CSV table of C-alpha atoms and ligand atoms in Angstrom, one decimal:
chain,number,residue,atom,x,y,z
A,223,MET,CA,-196.5,-251.8,-106.3
A,224,ALA,CA,-197.3,-250.9,-109.9
A,225,ALA,CA,-197.8,-247.2,-110.5
A,226,ARG,CA,-201.4,-246.3,-111.3
A,227,ARG,CA,-202.0,-245.1,-114.8
A,228,ALA,CA,-203.9,-241.8,-115.2
A,229,LYS,CA,-207.6,-242.1,-116.0
A,230,ILE,CA,-209.3,-239.8,-118.5
A,231,SER,CA,-213.1,-239.8,-119.0
A,232,ILE,CA,-214.7,-238.3,-122.1
A,233,VAL,CA,-218.4,-237.7,-121.9
A,234,GLY,CA,-220.0,-237.5,-125.3
A,235,ALA,CA,-218.6,-239.9,-127.9
A,236,GLY,CA,-219.4,-237.7,-130.8
A,237,THR,CA,-216.9,-236.3,-133.3
A,238,VAL,CA,-214.9,-234.1,-130.9
A,239,GLY,CA,-215.0,-236.6,-128.0
A,240,THR,CA,-213.7,-239.3,-130.3
A,241,ALA,CA,-211.0,-237.1,-131.8
A,242,ALA,CA,-209.8,-236.2,-128.3
A,243,ALA,CA,-209.7,-239.9,-127.3
A,244,HIS,CA,-207.7,-240.6,-130.5
A,245,TRP,CA,-205.0,-238.0,-129.7
A,246,ILE,CA,-204.9,-238.8,-126.0
A,247,ALA,CA,-204.5,-242.5,-126.7
A,248,SER,CA,-201.8,-241.9,-129.3
A,249,LYS,CA,-199.9,-239.8,-126.6
A,250,GLU,CA,-200.4,-242.6,-124.1
A,251,LEU,CA,-201.6,-240.1,-121.5
A,252,GLY,CA,-203.7,-242.7,-119.6
A,253,ASP,CA,-206.6,-245.1,-119.7
A,254,ILE,CA,-209.6,-243.6,-121.5
A,255,VAL,CA,-213.3,-244.1,-120.7
A,256,LEU,CA,-215.7,-242.9,-123.4
A,257,THR,CA,-219.3,-242.3,-122.2
A,258,ASP,CA,-222.4,-241.5,-124.1
A,259,ILE,CA,-226.2,-241.9,-123.8
A,260,VAL,CA,-226.4,-243.7,-127.2
A,261,GLU,CA,-226.1,-247.4,-126.6
A,262,GLY,CA,-223.2,-249.1,-128.4
A,263,LEU,CA,-221.7,-245.8,-129.7
A,264,PRO,CA,-219.0,-245.3,-127.1
A,265,GLN,CA,-218.3,-249.0,-127.0
A,266,GLY,CA,-217.8,-249.1,-130.8
A,267,LYS,CA,-215.7,-246.0,-130.9
A,268,ALA,CA,-213.5,-247.2,-128.1
A,269,LEU,CA,-212.9,-250.6,-129.8
A,270,ASP,CA,-212.1,-248.8,-133.1
A,271,ILE,CA,-209.4,-246.7,-131.4
A,272,LEU,CA,-208.1,-249.7,-129.4
A,273,GLN,CA,-207.5,-251.7,-132.5
A,274,ALA,CA,-204.9,-249.2,-133.6
A,275,ALA,CA,-202.9,-249.7,-130.5
A,276,PRO,CA,-200.4,-252.3,-131.8
A,277,ILE,CA,-199.6,-250.2,-134.8
A,278,GLU,CA,-199.3,-247.0,-132.9
A,279,GLY,CA,-197.8,-248.7,-129.9
A,280,PHE,CA,-199.9,-247.2,-127.1
A,281,ASP,CA,-200.3,-249.4,-124.0
A,282,VAL,CA,-203.4,-247.7,-122.6
A,283,ASN,CA,-206.9,-249.1,-122.3
A,284,VAL,CA,-209.8,-247.5,-124.2
A,285,THR,CA,-213.3,-248.5,-123.1
A,286,GLY,CA,-216.8,-247.3,-123.9
A,287,THR,CA,-219.8,-247.3,-121.6
A,288,ASN,CA,-223.3,-245.9,-121.0
A,289,ASP,CA,-222.7,-246.0,-117.3
A,290,TYR,CA,-221.2,-242.9,-115.5
A,291,GLY,CA,-220.1,-245.3,-112.7
A,292,HIS,CA,-217.3,-246.5,-115.0
A,293,SER,CA,-215.8,-243.0,-115.0
A,294,ALA,CA,-215.2,-243.2,-111.2
A,295,GLY,CA,-211.8,-242.0,-110.0
A,296,SER,CA,-210.9,-240.1,-113.1
A,297,ASP,CA,-208.0,-237.6,-113.0
A,298,VAL,CA,-209.4,-235.6,-115.9
A,299,VAL,CA,-213.0,-235.5,-117.2
A,300,ILE,CA,-213.8,-234.0,-120.6
A,301,VAL,CA,-217.4,-232.9,-121.2
A,302,THR,CA,-218.5,-232.7,-124.9
A,303,ALA,CA,-222.1,-233.9,-124.3
A,304,GLY,CA,-224.6,-231.7,-125.9
A,305,ILE,CA,-226.7,-231.3,-129.0
A,306,PRO,CA,-225.9,-229.1,-132.0
A,307,ARG,CA,-228.4,-226.3,-132.9
A,308,LYS,CA,-231.2,-227.8,-134.9
A,309,PRO,CA,-233.2,-226.0,-137.6
A,310,GLY,CA,-235.8,-223.7,-136.1
A,311,MET,CA,-234.1,-223.7,-132.7
A,312,THR,CA,-233.3,-220.3,-131.2
A,313,ARG,CA,-229.9,-219.7,-129.6
A,314,GLU,CA,-231.7,-219.4,-126.3
A,315,GLN,CA,-233.3,-222.8,-126.7
A,316,LEU,CA,-229.9,-224.4,-127.5
A,317,VAL,CA,-228.4,-222.7,-124.4
A,318,ASP,CA,-231.3,-224.0,-122.3
A,319,THR,CA,-231.1,-227.6,-123.7
A,320,ASN,CA,-227.3,-227.9,-123.4
A,321,ALA,CA,-227.3,-226.3,-120.0
A,322,GLY,CA,-229.7,-229.0,-118.8
A,323,ILE,CA,-227.5,-231.7,-120.2
A,324,VAL,CA,-224.3,-230.2,-118.7
A,325,ARG,CA,-225.9,-229.8,-115.3
A,326,ALA,CA,-227.1,-233.3,-115.3
A,327,VAL,CA,-223.8,-234.9,-116.4
A,328,MET,CA,-221.8,-232.7,-114.0
A,329,GLY,CA,-223.8,-234.0,-111.1
A,330,GLU,CA,-223.0,-237.6,-112.0
A,331,LEU,CA,-219.4,-236.9,-112.9
A,332,VAL,CA,-218.4,-235.0,-109.8
A,333,ALA,CA,-220.0,-237.6,-107.6
A,334,ASN,CA,-217.9,-240.3,-109.3
A,335,SER,CA,-214.6,-238.3,-109.7
A,336,PRO,CA,-214.6,-235.6,-106.9
A,337,ASN,CA,-210.9,-235.0,-107.4
A,338,ALA,CA,-210.8,-234.6,-111.2
A,339,VAL,CA,-210.0,-231.6,-113.3
A,340,PHE,CA,-212.9,-230.9,-115.6
A,341,ILE,CA,-212.6,-229.6,-119.2
A,342,ILE,CA,-215.8,-228.4,-120.8
A,343,LEU,CA,-216.3,-228.3,-124.6
A,344,THR,CA,-220.1,-228.2,-125.0
A,345,ASN,CA,-221.3,-225.1,-126.8
A,346,PRO,CA,-222.0,-222.2,-126.3
A,347,LEU,CA,-218.7,-222.8,-124.6
A,348,ASP,CA,-218.4,-219.8,-122.3
A,349,VAL,CA,-221.9,-220.1,-120.9
A,350,MET,CA,-221.6,-223.9,-120.5
A,351,THR,CA,-218.3,-223.6,-118.6
A,352,TYR,CA,-220.1,-221.2,-116.2
A,353,VAL,CA,-223.0,-223.7,-115.9
A,354,ALA,CA,-220.6,-226.6,-115.3
A,355,PHE,CA,-218.6,-224.6,-112.7
A,356,ARG,CA,-221.8,-223.6,-110.8
A,357,ALA,CA,-223.3,-227.1,-111.0
A,358,SER,CA,-220.0,-228.8,-109.9
A,359,GLY,CA,-219.6,-227.1,-106.5
A,360,LEU,CA,-215.9,-227.5,-107.1
A,361,PRO,CA,-213.2,-224.8,-106.6
A,362,ARG,CA,-212.9,-222.8,-109.8
A,363,GLU,CA,-209.4,-224.1,-110.4
A,364,ARG,CA,-210.8,-227.4,-111.5
A,365,VAL,CA,-213.3,-226.3,-114.1
A,366,LEU,CA,-211.8,-225.1,-117.4
A,367,GLY,CA,-213.4,-224.6,-120.8
A,368,GLN,CA,-211.6,-225.4,-124.1
A,369,SER,CA,-211.8,-222.4,-126.3
A,370,GLY,CA,-208.6,-220.5,-126.7
A,371,ALA,CA,-206.5,-223.7,-127.1
A,372,LEU,CA,-208.4,-224.2,-130.4
A,373,ASP,CA,-208.7,-220.6,-131.5
A,374,SER,CA,-205.0,-220.0,-130.7
A,375,THR,CA,-203.8,-223.1,-132.7
A,376,ARG,CA,-205.8,-221.9,-135.7
A,377,PHE,CA,-204.2,-218.4,-135.4
A,378,ARG,CA,-200.7,-220.0,-135.1
A,379,THR,CA,-201.4,-222.3,-138.1
A,380,PHE,CA,-202.3,-219.4,-140.4
A,381,LEU,CA,-199.4,-217.3,-139.2
A,382,SER,CA,-197.0,-220.2,-139.8
A,383,ARG,CA,-198.3,-220.8,-143.3
A,384,GLU,CA,-198.1,-217.1,-144.2
A,385,LEU,CA,-194.5,-216.7,-142.8
A,386,ALA,CA,-193.3,-220.1,-144.0
A,387,ILE,CA,-191.8,-220.6,-140.5
A,388,SER,CA,-192.2,-223.7,-138.4
A,389,VAL,CA,-195.4,-223.9,-136.2
A,390,GLU,CA,-193.0,-224.7,-133.4
A,391,ASP,CA,-191.6,-221.2,-133.5
A,392,VAL,CA,-194.8,-219.3,-134.0
A,393,ASP,CA,-196.8,-218.2,-130.9
A,394,ALA,CA,-200.1,-216.4,-130.7
A,395,MET,CA,-203.1,-216.3,-128.5
A,396,VAL,CA,-206.8,-215.7,-128.7
A,397,ILE,CA,-208.8,-214.7,-125.6
A,398,GLY,CA,-212.4,-213.7,-124.8
A,399,ALA,CA,-215.5,-215.4,-126.1
A,400,HIS,CA,-215.4,-218.6,-128.2
A,401,THR,CA,-217.4,-217.2,-131.1
A,402,ASP,CA,-216.5,-215.7,-134.5
A,403,LYS,CA,-217.7,-212.3,-133.7
A,404,ASP,CA,-216.6,-211.9,-130.1
A,405,MET,CA,-213.3,-213.8,-129.9
A,406,VAL,CA,-210.3,-211.5,-129.2
A,407,PRO,CA,-207.2,-212.5,-131.1
A,408,LEU,CA,-204.1,-210.7,-129.8
A,409,PRO,CA,-201.9,-209.8,-132.8
A,410,SER,CA,-199.8,-207.4,-130.7
A,411,LEU,CA,-198.5,-210.5,-128.7
A,412,ALA,CA,-198.1,-212.8,-131.7
A,413,ASN,CA,-194.4,-213.6,-132.2
A,414,VAL,CA,-191.8,-215.8,-133.8
A,415,ARG,CA,-189.3,-216.8,-131.1
A,416,GLY,CA,-189.9,-213.4,-129.4
A,417,ILE,CA,-189.8,-211.4,-132.6
A,418,PRO,CA,-193.2,-209.5,-132.9
A,419,VAL,CA,-195.0,-210.7,-136.1
A,420,SER,CA,-195.6,-207.0,-136.8
A,421,ARG,CA,-191.9,-206.8,-137.8
A,422,LEU,CA,-192.3,-209.7,-140.2
A,423,LEU,CA,-195.7,-209.1,-141.7
A,424,ALA,CA,-197.4,-206.2,-143.4
A,425,VAL,CA,-200.4,-204.8,-141.4
A,426,ASP,CA,-202.9,-205.9,-144.1
A,427,ARG,CA,-201.6,-209.4,-144.1
A,428,LEU,CA,-201.8,-209.6,-140.3
A,429,ASP,CA,-205.3,-208.2,-140.4
A,430,ALA,CA,-206.3,-210.8,-143.0
A,431,ILE,CA,-204.9,-213.6,-140.8
A,432,VAL,CA,-206.9,-212.3,-137.8
A,433,ALA,CA,-210.0,-212.2,-139.9
A,434,ARG,CA,-209.4,-215.8,-141.1
A,435,THR,CA,-208.8,-216.9,-137.5
A,436,ARG,CA,-212.3,-215.6,-136.5
A,437,ARG,CA,-213.9,-217.6,-139.3
A,438,ALA,CA,-211.7,-220.6,-139.0
A,439,GLY,CA,-214.5,-222.9,-137.7
A,440,ALA,CA,-217.0,-221.5,-140.2
A,441,GLU,CA,-214.5,-222.0,-143.1
A,442,ILE,CA,-214.4,-225.7,-142.3
A,443,THR,CA,-218.2,-226.0,-141.9
A,444,GLU,CA,-218.8,-224.3,-145.2
A,445,LEU,CA,-216.5,-226.7,-146.9
A,446,MET,CA,-217.5,-230.0,-145.4
A,447,LYS,CA,-221.1,-229.1,-144.2
A,448,ALA,CA,-220.3,-230.2,-140.7
A,449,SER,CA,-218.2,-228.9,-137.8
A,450,GLY,CA,-214.5,-229.6,-137.5
A,451,PHE,CA,-213.4,-231.9,-134.8
A,452,THR,CA,-209.7,-232.9,-135.3
A,453,ALA,CA,-208.1,-229.7,-134.1
A,454,ALA,CA,-210.7,-229.4,-131.3
A,455,GLY,CA,-209.8,-232.9,-130.1
A,456,ALA,CA,-206.1,-231.9,-130.2
A,457,ALA,CA,-206.8,-228.8,-128.2
A,458,LEU,CA,-208.5,-231.0,-125.5
A,459,CYS,CA,-205.5,-233.3,-125.6
A,460,GLU,CA,-203.1,-230.4,-125.1
A,461,MET,CA,-205.0,-229.3,-122.0
A,462,THR,CA,-205.2,-232.9,-120.7
A,463,GLU,CA,-201.4,-233.4,-121.2
A,464,ALA,CA,-200.7,-230.1,-119.4
A,465,ILE,CA,-202.7,-231.2,-116.4
A,466,LEU,CA,-201.5,-234.8,-116.2
A,467,LYS,CA,-197.8,-234.0,-116.7
A,468,ASP,CA,-198.1,-230.9,-114.5
A,469,LYS,CA,-196.4,-228.9,-117.2
A,470,LYS,CA,-197.5,-225.4,-116.1
A,471,ARG,CA,-198.3,-224.6,-119.8
A,472,VAL,CA,-199.7,-221.2,-120.6
A,473,ILE,CA,-203.0,-222.0,-122.5
A,474,ALA,CA,-205.9,-219.6,-123.2
A,475,CYS,CA,-208.7,-221.3,-121.4
A,476,CYS,CA,-212.3,-220.3,-120.6
A,477,TYR,CA,-212.2,-219.7,-116.8
A,478,TYR,CA,-214.4,-218.3,-114.0
A,479,LEU,CA,-213.1,-214.7,-113.4
A,480,ASP,CA,-213.0,-213.3,-110.0
A,481,GLY,CA,-211.6,-209.8,-110.7
A,482,GLU,CA,-209.0,-210.7,-113.3
A,483,TYR,CA,-209.2,-208.5,-116.4
A,484,GLY,CA,-211.7,-206.4,-114.4
A,485,GLU,CA,-214.4,-209.0,-114.6
A,486,ARG,CA,-216.3,-211.0,-112.0
A,487,ASP,CA,-218.8,-213.9,-112.0
A,488,VAL,CA,-218.4,-214.8,-115.6
A,489,CYS,CA,-216.4,-217.4,-117.6
A,490,ALA,CA,-214.3,-216.1,-120.5
A,491,GLY,CA,-211.1,-217.0,-122.3
A,492,VAL,CA,-207.9,-215.7,-120.6
A,493,PRO,CA,-204.3,-217.0,-120.4
A,494,VAL,CA,-204.1,-219.6,-117.7
A,495,VAL,CA,-201.1,-221.5,-116.2
A,496,VAL,CA,-202.3,-225.2,-116.5
A,497,GLY,CA,-200.8,-227.9,-114.3
A,498,ARG,CA,-201.9,-230.8,-112.1
A,499,GLY,CA,-204.2,-228.6,-110.0
A,500,GLY,CA,-206.0,-227.4,-113.2
A,501,ALA,CA,-205.9,-223.6,-113.5
A,502,GLU,CA,-203.0,-222.7,-111.2
A,503,ARG,CA,-202.8,-219.0,-112.1
A,504,VAL,CA,-204.3,-216.5,-114.4
A,505,LEU,CA,-201.8,-214.3,-116.2
A,506,ASP,CA,-203.5,-211.0,-115.9
A,507,VAL,CA,-201.4,-209.1,-118.5
A,508,PRO,CA,-202.0,-205.5,-119.4
A,509,LEU,CA,-203.8,-205.2,-122.8
A,510,SER,CA,-203.6,-202.3,-125.2
A,511,ASP,CA,-206.6,-199.9,-125.1
A,512,ASP,CA,-208.1,-201.6,-128.2
A,513,GLU,CA,-207.6,-205.1,-126.9
A,514,ARG,CA,-209.1,-204.1,-123.5
A,515,ASP,CA,-212.2,-202.6,-125.2
A,516,ALA,CA,-212.5,-205.7,-127.4
A,517,PHE,CA,-212.3,-208.0,-124.3
A,518,LYS,CA,-214.9,-205.9,-122.5
A,519,ALA,CA,-217.3,-206.1,-125.4
A,520,SER,CA,-216.6,-209.9,-125.7
A,521,VAL,CA,-217.5,-210.4,-122.0
A,522,ALA,CA,-220.6,-208.3,-122.4
A,523,ALA,CA,-221.7,-210.6,-125.2
A,524,ILE,CA,-221.2,-213.7,-123.0
A,525,ARG,CA,-223.2,-212.0,-120.2
A,526,GLU,CA,-226.0,-211.4,-122.6
A,527,LEU,CA,-226.2,-215.0,-123.6
A,528,MET,CA,-226.0,-216.1,-120.0
A,529,THR,CA,-229.4,-214.5,-119.4
A,530,ALA,CA,-230.8,-217.5,-121.3
A,531,VAL,CA,-229.8,-219.9,-118.5
A,532,LYS,CA,-231.4,-219.9,-115.1
A,533,ALA,CA,-228.1,-220.8,-113.4
B,284,APR,N1,-224.8,-237.8,-121.7
B,284,APR,C1,-223.8,-238.3,-122.5
B,284,APR,N2,-223.7,-238.0,-123.8
B,284,APR,C2,-224.6,-237.2,-124.3
B,284,APR,C3,-225.6,-236.6,-123.6
B,284,APR,C4,-225.7,-236.9,-122.2
B,284,APR,N3,-226.7,-236.5,-121.4
B,284,APR,N4,-226.4,-235.8,-124.4
B,284,APR,C5,-225.8,-235.9,-125.6
B,284,APR,N5,-224.7,-236.7,-125.6
B,284,APR,C6,-223.8,-237.1,-126.7
B,284,APR,C7,-224.5,-237.3,-128.0
B,284,APR,O1,-225.1,-238.6,-128.0
B,284,APR,C8,-223.4,-237.2,-129.0
B,284,APR,O2,-222.8,-238.5,-129.2
B,284,APR,O3,-222.9,-236.0,-126.9
B,284,APR,C9,-222.4,-236.3,-128.2
B,284,APR,C10,-222.1,-235.0,-128.9
B,284,APR,O4,-221.4,-235.3,-130.1
B,284,APR,P1,-221.7,-234.6,-131.5
B,284,APR,O5,-223.1,-234.3,-131.7
B,284,APR,O6,-220.9,-235.3,-132.5
B,284,APR,O7,-221.0,-233.1,-131.3
B,284,APR,P2,-219.5,-232.7,-131.4
B,284,APR,O8,-219.3,-232.2,-132.8
B,284,APR,O9,-218.6,-233.7,-130.9
B,284,APR,O10,-219.5,-231.4,-130.5
B,284,APR,C11,-219.6,-231.6,-129.1
B,284,APR,O11,-219.7,-229.3,-128.8
B,284,APR,O12,-220.1,-227.8,-130.5
B,284,APR,C12,-220.6,-228.4,-129.4
B,284,APR,O13,-222.9,-228.3,-129.5
B,284,APR,C13,-221.8,-229.2,-129.7
B,284,APR,O14,-222.4,-229.8,-127.6
B,284,APR,C14,-221.8,-230.3,-128.8
B,284,APR,C15,-220.3,-230.4,-128.4
């Protein structure tokens, strides 16, 4: 009997959803179903990616649909469905609108793919991951938010460029909230093959890189007058690959905390071991006093925004 190919559904065929599909197809991780409420959009995006298959050599199917039924039996479901903040809209109104969308799509998606691992991308990310987790009724292990995978790759990119050392040898992590102000980059843990970057970089250079990491999304938006999407798509692909290949990768993910890092009943970015079961373990590592205070403040900011949703 032929082995069954993995199935990945991506809900929201916007810029990030499409970028994720592109990376996932090019890595041949499985068949992809793109879903959106806009008629024709996911179908067109899927065909566009599929027509690159002979050149890139990926033998997976990419389809687009407006029907959640076509997502049935997915192994991984990525949720990017949402609206961006519009002029005149308060942050609370955005939270409320996107929470409504996330709740509605999670209901449909869990019914169709009760065994999937879910990756949430809709912003504001930390609150939407909480809403998705609550709406899903699933064990927490199977609902992760993509935040730290993107913020960490940005941190690593800037360190690699500054040090003129391969990205493969530079490691660093960002935890906490997925916002400029409240993310918590961890420079004390940043290293080059185990060598702390503090031994390779002057303090002011490291500080500048941390500051640039915080504004990495804003820097792109200021330049191209729209949000970035390629790296965010790659971050979703990284998480998908870790799940499908059961790699036990350590990825900073937004995750429902139940005592880890001294927090409960909130979703925030922490280092997670990601494998076939989703979040298999949280690495609850001791932080320095400054880092702990920053994480606490970050979680407080998430909790404040959570008051806008009637979860
Ligand atoms: N079901 C399916 N798709 C939906 C739904 C829904 N109920 N509501 C909205 N969408 C789709 C939109 O039609 C759009 O194609 O979600 C897609 C979102 O794509 P973009 O607007 O291009 O947003 P993107 O840049 O990809 O970001 C995705 O992350 O930053 C957040 O707020 C942003 O929530 C958005 C998400």
